[in-house]
Amino acid sequence: MQIITSKDNELIKKIKKLKEKKFRDEENVYLVEGTKMLKEAIDEKANIHTIVVCEECIKDNTIEKELLYEIAKYECIYVTEKVFKSITDVTNPQGVLAVIEKKNNSNNINFDEDIIIILDGIQDPGNLGTILRTVDSIGVKQIIVSKDTVDSYNPKVVRSTMGASFRINVIETENLVETIKEIQKNGYEVIATSLETNNSIYDIDFMKKAIIIGNEANGISKEVQDVSDIKVKIPMLGKTESLNAGVAAGIMMYEYVRKKVSRINQETFFLNYIL
Amino acid sequence: MQIITSKDNELIKKIKKLKEKKFRDEENVYLVEGTKMLKEAIDEKANIHTIVVCEECIKDNTIEKELLYEIAKYECIYVTEKVFKSITDVTNPQGVLAVIEKKNNSNNINFDEDIIIILDGIQDPGNLGTILRTVDSIGVKQIIVSKDTVDSYNPKVVRSTMGASFRINVIETENLVETIKEIQKNGYEVIATSLETNNSIYDIDFMKKAIIIGNEANGISKEVQDVSDIKVKIPMLGKTESLNAGVAAGIMMYEYVRKKVSRINQETFFLNYIL
């Protein structure tokens, strides 16, 4: 087993560059860190190019035996702790990271889903990651993002998705207004959150709806608001009318879930007791 | 106007130490960064000890005139950009930060509120900040945190609260189990989120309820689960049953809001049309 001991090794330098979007785009790969995420990647049959393993972590038993056995099936690079720390982005690295090929994402929107989530300029990687994780939890398989939204392959985003990155089709659009018009042509009403309306999210049925979540500081851009069909707000009870973008998205997605669950329960009740 | 040009100035060194909990506790003060947060602090009449101003930012007009005028009413320290950057925690600092006295928080729980939010070991500063912001948005004025929860005066927490830090009474308890028993004695039912139940949050009325949010990785601790009255889950539709802690907290708090708004609407309808 050969161990890379120099930070200036060409391969290590190449891997480090993947922290930048430019190089991720060029190589069509991205970085995934930590044992949990690596297991998810293996389970989801992600196309793993290379796994970087910190050899001190093998000795320390930081990486469990079963995972090491799994890892060995892939192309592995063993590095010293010093080299590993020069690549990692996290404070307490777990000694494994992988270079993974980007999902062969289709840019064709799936118009069979009940709801479509659209992000207009989300900037915070943690917020994007959290939103992807929530989308995953409600069984939706895609998300539309404007091109000024933070890159979904940003290491911080990938980390906070808890594996949703491997399952969600992220469709980046050059022209969000045109994409919204296409979504509308396919039978969806487009919902924009706004403070300047009295429509409440509780009065919307969330079937065949596209929900736009705006930028953290400036909300939804004017031209996108202008093409939307319905403005809604999340009723609040406090002095300040302000929610974190990830939380606001979560509340709306779970209003969809609540109505869906209630509809399923009614149908089950009908089938079991009325018929 | 005297300008501090050395990072080794005693006052600057003292301010930098406030990034650590130990020194925040000793001095009973904390740091607040940025123009927006400083305005909130002034509006909320927080006890501002000192404001640190980057003098290049005055020349650059990074700080607006009105705020500079307000700032001048307080004890100010002017520093060079180099010194400012040595204190700040953010990538794009706005040139102002303040040393603020901690709220004279009462440790007495207010038992007049409809719901009480309890955090059992939340570790991520962004999650705590987001939860405080959500609590603020639903008009609740206090939160109970276990002593292993991240410090609510951590600079990252303060930043992500968007000013909620100045309004919410954070009550840290040495013994969460005892505190929960006290809350129960005062007429609250205590709700723990759990994956091992069929009770849904949609079937709970959220009046006189205390809601526990658990640690990001391990959930609610066993001893705390054991004293809770009801286990509930957020129904999900995806393959993975996992939500970010801040989002899960947000969904539950807004289920309370939904029921409260619906109750208010019914009462208004009754008063307007039936009577």
PDB file of C-alpha atoms in Angstrom, chain A residues 3-242:
ATOM      1  CA  ILE A   3       0.894   6.300   1.059  1.00  0.00           C
ATOM      2  CA  ILE A   4       0.960   9.848  -0.222  1.00  0.00           C
ATOM      3  CA  THR A   5       2.924  11.987   2.212  1.00  0.00           C
ATOM      4  CA  SER A   6       3.169  15.278   0.335  1.00  0.00           C
ATOM      5  CA  LYS A   7       0.547  17.995   0.072  1.00  0.00           C
ATOM      6  CA  ASP A   8       2.100  18.942  -3.250  1.00  0.00           C
ATOM      7  CA  ASN A   9       1.341  15.608  -4.864  1.00  0.00           C
ATOM      8  CA  GLU A  10      -0.363  16.310  -8.217  1.00  0.00           C
ATOM      9  CA  LEU A  11      -3.374  14.114  -7.441  1.00  0.00           C
ATOM     10  CA  ILE A  12      -3.899  15.777  -4.048  1.00  0.00           C
ATOM     11  CA  LYS A  13      -3.666  19.219  -5.660  1.00  0.00           C
ATOM     12  CA  LYS A  14      -6.278  18.158  -8.207  1.00  0.00           C
ATOM     13  CA  ILE A  15      -8.638  16.898  -5.491  1.00  0.00           C
ATOM     14  CA  LYS A  16      -8.251  20.119  -3.501  1.00  0.00           C
ATOM     15  CA  LYS A  17      -9.304  22.121  -6.536  1.00  0.00           C
ATOM     16  CA  LEU A  18     -12.710  20.419  -6.384  1.00  0.00           C
ATOM     17  CA  LYS A  19     -13.622  22.780  -3.560  1.00  0.00           C
ATOM     18  CA  GLU A  20     -14.133  25.351  -6.324  1.00  0.00           C
ATOM     19  CA  LYS A  21     -17.213  25.225  -8.539  1.00  0.00           C
ATOM     20  CA  LYS A  22     -15.167  25.921 -11.670  1.00  0.00           C
ATOM     21  CA  PHE A  23     -13.192  22.693 -11.295  1.00  0.00           C
ATOM     22  CA  ARG A  24     -16.225  20.660 -10.227  1.00  0.00           C
ATOM     23  CA  ASP A  25     -17.932  21.774 -13.429  1.00  0.00           C
ATOM     24  CA  GLU A  26     -14.871  21.025 -15.561  1.00  0.00           C
ATOM     25  CA  GLU A  27     -14.360  17.536 -14.142  1.00  0.00           C
ATOM     26  CA  ASN A  28     -18.055  16.765 -13.560  1.00  0.00           C
ATOM     27  CA  VAL A  29     -17.249  15.419 -10.080  1.00  0.00           C
ATOM     28  CA  TYR A  30     -17.561  16.660  -6.498  1.00  0.00           C
ATOM     29  CA  LEU A  31     -16.354  15.865  -2.979  1.00  0.00           C
ATOM     30  CA  VAL A  32     -18.210  13.963  -0.301  1.00  0.00           C
ATOM     31  CA  GLU A  33     -16.858  13.765   3.272  1.00  0.00           C
ATOM     32  CA  GLY A  34     -17.286  11.515   6.253  1.00  0.00           C
ATOM     33  CA  THR A  35     -18.254   7.928   6.947  1.00  0.00           C
ATOM     34  CA  LYS A  36     -22.031   8.481   7.018  1.00  0.00           C
ATOM     35  CA  MET A  37     -22.109  10.286   3.689  1.00  0.00           C
ATOM     36  CA  LEU A  38     -19.792   7.730   2.108  1.00  0.00           C
ATOM     37  CA  LYS A  39     -22.099   4.901   3.210  1.00  0.00           C
ATOM     38  CA  GLU A  40     -25.056   6.774   1.700  1.00  0.00           C
ATOM     39  CA  ALA A  41     -23.104   7.220  -1.539  1.00  0.00           C
ATOM     40  CA  ILE A  42     -22.364   3.479  -1.683  1.00  0.00           C
ATOM     41  CA  ASP A  43     -25.992   2.574  -0.850  1.00  0.00           C
ATOM     42  CA  GLU A  44     -27.326   4.944  -3.485  1.00  0.00           C
ATOM     43  CA  LYS A  45     -24.894   3.495  -6.046  1.00  0.00           C
ATOM     44  CA  ALA A  46     -23.313   6.873  -6.727  1.00  0.00           C
ATOM     45  CA  ASN A  47     -20.496   6.721  -9.252  1.00  0.00           C
ATOM     46  CA  ILE A  48     -17.474   6.882  -6.926  1.00  0.00           C
ATOM     47  CA  HIS A  49     -14.221   7.710  -8.751  1.00  0.00           C
ATOM     48  CA  THR A  50     -11.740   7.748  -5.891  1.00  0.00           C
ATOM     49  CA  ILE A  51     -11.802   7.406  -2.112  1.00  0.00           C
ATOM     50  CA  VAL A  52      -9.183   9.240  -0.077  1.00  0.00           C
ATOM     51  CA  VAL A  53      -8.384   7.466   3.183  1.00  0.00           C
ATOM     52  CA  CYS A  54      -6.302   8.867   6.041  1.00  0.00           C
ATOM     53  CA  GLU A  55      -4.052   5.995   7.024  1.00  0.00           C
ATOM     54  CA  GLU A  56      -3.673   7.063  10.686  1.00  0.00           C
ATOM     55  CA  CYS A  57      -7.480   6.793  10.923  1.00  0.00           C
ATOM     56  CA  ILE A  58      -7.302   3.133   9.935  1.00  0.00           C
ATOM     57  CA  LYS A  59      -4.859   2.470  12.765  1.00  0.00           C
ATOM     58  CA  ASP A  60      -6.998   4.526  15.184  1.00  0.00           C
ATOM     59  CA  ASN A  61     -10.122   2.551  14.231  1.00  0.00           C
ATOM     60  CA  THR A  62     -11.905   5.833  13.429  1.00  0.00           C
ATOM     61  CA  ILE A  63     -13.280   4.107  10.360  1.00  0.00           C
ATOM     62  CA  GLU A  64     -15.250   0.974  11.161  1.00  0.00           C
ATOM     63  CA  LYS A  65     -14.126  -2.362   9.725  1.00  0.00           C
ATOM     64  CA  GLU A  66     -17.243  -2.976   7.588  1.00  0.00           C
ATOM     65  CA  LEU A  67     -16.848   0.361   5.861  1.00  0.00           C
ATOM     66  CA  LEU A  68     -13.129  -0.228   5.226  1.00  0.00           C
ATOM     67  CA  TYR A  69     -14.061  -3.520   3.599  1.00  0.00           C
ATOM     68  CA  GLU A  70     -16.615  -1.751   1.384  1.00  0.00           C
ATOM     69  CA  ILE A  71     -14.161   1.046   0.577  1.00  0.00           C
ATOM     70  CA  ALA A  72     -11.521  -1.441  -0.595  1.00  0.00           C
ATOM     71  CA  LYS A  73     -13.762  -2.338  -3.547  1.00  0.00           C
ATOM     72  CA  TYR A  74     -13.173   1.152  -4.960  1.00  0.00           C
ATOM     73  CA  GLU A  75     -10.103   2.978  -6.223  1.00  0.00           C
ATOM     74  CA  CYS A  76      -8.444   4.167  -3.009  1.00  0.00           C
ATOM     75  CA  ILE A  77      -5.686   6.641  -2.222  1.00  0.00           C
ATOM     76  CA  TYR A  78      -4.056   6.387   1.197  1.00  0.00           C
ATOM     77  CA  VAL A  79      -2.642   9.602   2.632  1.00  0.00           C
ATOM     78  CA  THR A  80      -1.022  10.770   5.863  1.00  0.00           C
ATOM     79  CA  GLU A  81      -3.070  12.692   8.415  1.00  0.00           C
ATOM     80  CA  LYS A  82      -1.249  15.894   7.460  1.00  0.00           C
ATOM     81  CA  VAL A  83      -2.202  15.468   3.799  1.00  0.00           C
ATOM     82  CA  PHE A  84      -5.793  14.554   4.702  1.00  0.00           C
ATOM     83  CA  LYS A  85      -6.154  17.671   6.843  1.00  0.00           C
ATOM     84  CA  SER A  86      -4.942  19.774   3.922  1.00  0.00           C
ATOM     85  CA  ILE A  87      -7.896  18.542   1.835  1.00  0.00           C
ATOM     86  CA  THR A  88     -10.696  18.365   4.368  1.00  0.00           C
ATOM     87  CA  ASP A  89     -13.099  21.183   5.013  1.00  0.00           C
ATOM     88  CA  VAL A  90     -14.370  20.066   8.400  1.00  0.00           C
ATOM     89  CA  THR A  91     -12.967  20.633  11.881  1.00  0.00           C
ATOM     90  CA  ASN A  92     -13.186  17.015  13.013  1.00  0.00           C
ATOM     91  CA  PRO A  93     -12.611  14.937   9.877  1.00  0.00           C
ATOM     92  CA  GLN A  94     -13.501  11.247   9.991  1.00  0.00           C
ATOM     93  CA  GLY A  95     -10.652  10.222   7.718  1.00  0.00           C
ATOM     94  CA  VAL A  96     -12.517   9.424   4.496  1.00  0.00           C
ATOM     95  CA  LEU A  97     -13.619  11.507   1.568  1.00  0.00           C
ATOM     96  CA  ALA A  98     -14.625  10.570  -1.936  1.00  0.00           C
ATOM     97  CA  VAL A  99     -14.540  12.062  -5.402  1.00  0.00           C
ATOM     98  CA  ILE A 100     -17.942  11.288  -6.885  1.00  0.00           C
ATOM     99  CA  GLU A 101     -19.288  11.834 -10.364  1.00  0.00           C
ATOM    100  CA  LYS A 102     -22.164  14.274 -10.531  1.00  0.00           C
ATOM    101  CA  LYS A 103     -25.528  12.621 -11.032  1.00  0.00           C
ATOM    102  CA  ASN A 104     -26.335  12.355 -14.684  1.00  0.00           C
ATOM    103  CA  ASN A 105     -29.057  14.881 -14.083  1.00  0.00           C
ATOM    104  CA  SER A 106     -31.721  15.241 -16.667  1.00  0.00           C
ATOM    105  CA  ASN A 107     -32.772  18.801 -17.362  1.00  0.00           C
ATOM    106  CA  ASN A 108     -36.255  17.613 -18.173  1.00  0.00           C
ATOM    107  CA  ILE A 109     -38.670  18.551 -15.447  1.00  0.00           C
ATOM    108  CA  ASN A 110     -40.891  15.708 -14.246  1.00  0.00           C
ATOM    109  CA  PHE A 111     -44.448  17.005 -14.407  1.00  0.00           C
ATOM    110  CA  ASP A 112     -45.980  14.033 -12.597  1.00  0.00           C
ATOM    111  CA  GLU A 113     -45.251  15.290  -9.081  1.00  0.00           C
ATOM    112  CA  ASP A 114     -47.856  17.058  -6.901  1.00  0.00           C
ATOM    113  CA  ILE A 115     -45.531  19.931  -6.102  1.00  0.00           C
ATOM    114  CA  ILE A 116     -42.383  21.432  -7.565  1.00  0.00           C
ATOM    115  CA  ILE A 117     -39.969  23.423  -5.396  1.00  0.00           C
ATOM    116  CA  ILE A 118     -38.207  26.367  -7.070  1.00  0.00           C
ATOM    117  CA  LEU A 119     -35.303  28.286  -5.503  1.00  0.00           C
ATOM    118  CA  ASP A 120     -34.662  31.854  -6.600  1.00  0.00           C
ATOM    119  CA  GLY A 121     -31.154  32.830  -5.478  1.00  0.00           C
ATOM    120  CA  ILE A 122     -30.672  30.947  -2.198  1.00  0.00           C
ATOM    121  CA  GLN A 123     -27.108  31.888  -1.113  1.00  0.00           C
ATOM    122  CA  ASP A 124     -26.412  30.054   2.116  1.00  0.00           C
ATOM    123  CA  PRO A 125     -25.037  26.515   1.583  1.00  0.00           C
ATOM    124  CA  GLY A 126     -26.615  25.340   4.838  1.00  0.00           C
ATOM    125  CA  ASN A 127     -30.021  26.587   3.705  1.00  0.00           C
ATOM    126  CA  LEU A 128     -29.764  24.851   0.325  1.00  0.00           C
ATOM    127  CA  GLY A 129     -28.631  21.617   1.995  1.00  0.00           C
ATOM    128  CA  THR A 130     -31.482  21.775   4.493  1.00  0.00           C
ATOM    129  CA  ILE A 131     -34.024  22.426   1.734  1.00  0.00           C
ATOM    130  CA  LEU A 132     -32.735  19.456  -0.310  1.00  0.00           C
ATOM    131  CA  ARG A 133     -33.019  17.295   2.804  1.00  0.00           C
ATOM    132  CA  THR A 134     -36.615  18.446   3.379  1.00  0.00           C
ATOM    133  CA  VAL A 135     -37.514  17.857  -0.289  1.00  0.00           C
ATOM    134  CA  ASP A 136     -36.104  14.333   0.077  1.00  0.00           C
ATOM    135  CA  SER A 137     -38.191  13.745   3.214  1.00  0.00           C
ATOM    136  CA  ILE A 138     -41.467  14.531   1.427  1.00  0.00           C
ATOM    137  CA  GLY A 139     -40.770  12.127  -1.422  1.00  0.00           C
ATOM    138  CA  VAL A 140     -40.223  14.772  -4.114  1.00  0.00           C
ATOM    139  CA  LYS A 141     -37.428  13.828  -6.520  1.00  0.00           C
ATOM    140  CA  GLN A 142     -36.432  17.117  -8.135  1.00  0.00           C
ATOM    141  CA  ILE A 143     -35.826  20.803  -7.450  1.00  0.00           C
ATOM    142  CA  ILE A 144     -35.462  23.778  -9.781  1.00  0.00           C
ATOM    143  CA  VAL A 145     -32.758  26.340  -8.974  1.00  0.00           C
ATOM    144  CA  SER A 146     -31.987  29.692 -10.587  1.00  0.00           C
ATOM    145  CA  LYS A 147     -28.441  30.006 -11.828  1.00  0.00           C
ATOM    146  CA  ASP A 148     -27.529  32.478  -9.053  1.00  0.00           C
ATOM    147  CA  THR A 149     -28.408  29.888  -6.397  1.00  0.00           C
ATOM    148  CA  VAL A 150     -25.393  28.468  -4.521  1.00  0.00           C
ATOM    149  CA  ASP A 151     -23.916  25.373  -6.244  1.00  0.00           C
ATOM    150  CA  SER A 152     -25.611  22.210  -5.013  1.00  0.00           C
ATOM    151  CA  TYR A 153     -22.251  20.393  -5.195  1.00  0.00           C
ATOM    152  CA  ASN A 154     -20.622  22.871  -2.777  1.00  0.00           C
ATOM    153  CA  PRO A 155     -19.074  20.729   0.032  1.00  0.00           C
ATOM    154  CA  LYS A 156     -21.107  22.532   2.715  1.00  0.00           C
ATOM    155  CA  VAL A 157     -24.327  21.910   0.803  1.00  0.00           C
ATOM    156  CA  VAL A 158     -23.520  18.222   0.284  1.00  0.00           C
ATOM    157  CA  ARG A 159     -22.742  17.852   4.003  1.00  0.00           C
ATOM    158  CA  SER A 160     -26.012  19.338   5.190  1.00  0.00           C
ATOM    159  CA  THR A 161     -28.198  17.305   2.807  1.00  0.00           C
ATOM    160  CA  MET A 162     -27.544  14.073   4.744  1.00  0.00           C
ATOM    161  CA  GLY A 163     -27.483  12.077   1.525  1.00  0.00           C
ATOM    162  CA  ALA A 164     -30.357  13.798  -0.271  1.00  0.00           C
ATOM    163  CA  SER A 165     -27.756  14.964  -2.831  1.00  0.00           C
ATOM    164  CA  PHE A 166     -27.621  11.410  -4.148  1.00  0.00           C
ATOM    165  CA  ARG A 167     -31.377  11.228  -4.666  1.00  0.00           C
ATOM    166  CA  ILE A 168     -32.646  14.638  -5.753  1.00  0.00           C
ATOM    167  CA  ASN A 169     -32.406  15.810  -9.355  1.00  0.00           C
ATOM    168  CA  VAL A 170     -31.228  19.428  -9.139  1.00  0.00           C
ATOM    169  CA  ILE A 171     -32.237  21.257 -12.320  1.00  0.00           C
ATOM    170  CA  GLU A 172     -30.364  24.530 -12.783  1.00  0.00           C
ATOM    171  CA  THR A 173     -32.070  26.937 -15.131  1.00  0.00           C
ATOM    172  CA  GLU A 174     -30.448  29.774 -17.059  1.00  0.00           C
ATOM    173  CA  ASN A 175     -33.745  31.643 -17.271  1.00  0.00           C
ATOM    174  CA  LEU A 176     -36.052  31.084 -14.321  1.00  0.00           C
ATOM    175  CA  VAL A 177     -38.907  33.144 -15.791  1.00  0.00           C
ATOM    176  CA  GLU A 178     -39.021  30.954 -18.931  1.00  0.00           C
ATOM    177  CA  THR A 179     -38.841  27.786 -16.821  1.00  0.00           C
ATOM    178  CA  ILE A 180     -41.749  28.986 -14.693  1.00  0.00           C
ATOM    179  CA  LYS A 181     -43.806  29.620 -17.842  1.00  0.00           C
ATOM    180  CA  GLU A 182     -43.065  26.050 -18.952  1.00  0.00           C
ATOM    181  CA  ILE A 183     -44.161  24.755 -15.544  1.00  0.00           C
ATOM    182  CA  GLN A 184     -47.381  26.755 -15.826  1.00  0.00           C
ATOM    183  CA  LYS A 185     -48.081  25.335 -19.312  1.00  0.00           C
ATOM    184  CA  ASN A 186     -47.873  21.908 -17.739  1.00  0.00           C
ATOM    185  CA  GLY A 187     -50.746  22.559 -15.391  1.00  0.00           C
ATOM    186  CA  TYR A 188     -49.104  23.963 -12.262  1.00  0.00           C
ATOM    187  CA  GLU A 189     -50.103  27.119 -10.422  1.00  0.00           C
ATOM    188  CA  VAL A 190     -47.022  28.993  -9.232  1.00  0.00           C
ATOM    189  CA  ILE A 191     -46.956  30.247  -5.657  1.00  0.00           C
ATOM    190  CA  ALA A 192     -44.697  33.076  -4.465  1.00  0.00           C
ATOM    191  CA  THR A 193     -44.247  33.869  -0.779  1.00  0.00           C
ATOM    192  CA  SER A 194     -44.782  37.521  -0.045  1.00  0.00           C
ATOM    193  CA  LEU A 195     -45.457  39.730   2.957  1.00  0.00           C
ATOM    194  CA  GLU A 196     -47.814  41.896   0.875  1.00  0.00           C
ATOM    195  CA  THR A 197     -50.812  39.602   0.726  1.00  0.00           C
ATOM    196  CA  ASN A 198     -53.506  38.278   3.015  1.00  0.00           C
ATOM    197  CA  ASN A 199     -53.603  34.840   1.356  1.00  0.00           C
ATOM    198  CA  SER A 200     -52.433  32.288   3.853  1.00  0.00           C
ATOM    199  CA  ILE A 201     -50.626  29.037   3.053  1.00  0.00           C
ATOM    200  CA  TYR A 202     -53.425  27.329   4.994  1.00  0.00           C
ATOM    201  CA  ASP A 203     -55.942  28.208   2.263  1.00  0.00           C
ATOM    202  CA  ILE A 204     -53.949  26.669  -0.607  1.00  0.00           C
ATOM    203  CA  ASP A 205     -54.500  23.025  -1.552  1.00  0.00           C
ATOM    204  CA  PHE A 206     -50.905  22.315  -2.701  1.00  0.00           C
ATOM    205  CA  MET A 207     -51.933  20.002  -5.545  1.00  0.00           C
ATOM    206  CA  LYS A 208     -50.166  20.787  -8.822  1.00  0.00           C
ATOM    207  CA  LYS A 209     -48.452  23.754  -7.269  1.00  0.00           C
ATOM    208  CA  ALA A 210     -44.950  25.106  -7.775  1.00  0.00           C
ATOM    209  CA  ILE A 211     -43.585  26.884  -4.697  1.00  0.00           C
ATOM    210  CA  ILE A 212     -40.893  29.547  -5.051  1.00  0.00           C
ATOM    211  CA  ILE A 213     -38.471  30.212  -2.187  1.00  0.00           C
ATOM    212  CA  GLY A 214     -36.586  33.500  -2.493  1.00  0.00           C
ATOM    213  CA  ASN A 215     -33.147  34.806  -1.580  1.00  0.00           C
ATOM    214  CA  GLU A 216     -32.381  35.132   2.165  1.00  0.00           C
ATOM    215  CA  ALA A 217     -31.983  38.920   2.130  1.00  0.00           C
ATOM    216  CA  ASN A 218     -34.060  40.102  -0.821  1.00  0.00           C
ATOM    217  CA  GLY A 219     -36.774  37.485  -1.263  1.00  0.00           C
ATOM    218  CA  ILE A 220     -38.101  36.554  -4.697  1.00  0.00           C
ATOM    219  CA  SER A 221     -36.883  38.749  -7.562  1.00  0.00           C
ATOM    220  CA  LYS A 222     -39.378  41.168  -9.125  1.00  0.00           C
ATOM    221  CA  GLU A 223     -39.539  39.507 -12.552  1.00  0.00           C
ATOM    222  CA  VAL A 224     -40.182  36.099 -10.985  1.00  0.00           C
ATOM    223  CA  GLN A 225     -42.894  37.529  -8.699  1.00  0.00           C
ATOM    224  CA  ASP A 226     -44.521  39.068 -11.772  1.00  0.00           C
ATOM    225  CA  VAL A 227     -45.030  35.715 -13.527  1.00  0.00           C
ATOM    226  CA  SER A 228     -46.273  33.882 -10.422  1.00  0.00           C
ATOM    227  CA  ASP A 229     -49.991  33.057 -10.097  1.00  0.00           C
ATOM    228  CA  ILE A 230     -50.664  33.355  -6.378  1.00  0.00           C
ATOM    229  CA  LYS A 231     -48.993  35.287  -3.579  1.00  0.00           C
ATOM    230  CA  VAL A 232     -49.165  33.681  -0.141  1.00  0.00           C
ATOM    231  CA  LYS A 233     -47.770  34.317   3.280  1.00  0.00           C
ATOM    232  CA  ILE A 234     -47.018  32.212   6.313  1.00  0.00           C
ATOM    233  CA  PRO A 235     -49.086  33.766   9.106  1.00  0.00           C
ATOM    234  CA  MET A 236     -46.869  34.777  12.021  1.00  0.00           C
ATOM    235  CA  LEU A 237     -47.682  35.789  15.562  1.00  0.00           C
ATOM    236  CA  GLY A 238     -44.527  37.659  16.580  1.00  0.00           C
ATOM    237  CA  LYS A 239     -43.346  41.226  16.252  1.00  0.00           C
ATOM    238  CA  THR A 240     -40.925  40.433  13.425  1.00  0.00           C
ATOM    239  CA  GLU A 241     -42.171  38.770  10.271  1.00  0.00           C
ATOM    240  CA  SER A 242     -39.059  36.916   9.368  1.00  0.00           C
TER     241      SER A 242
END
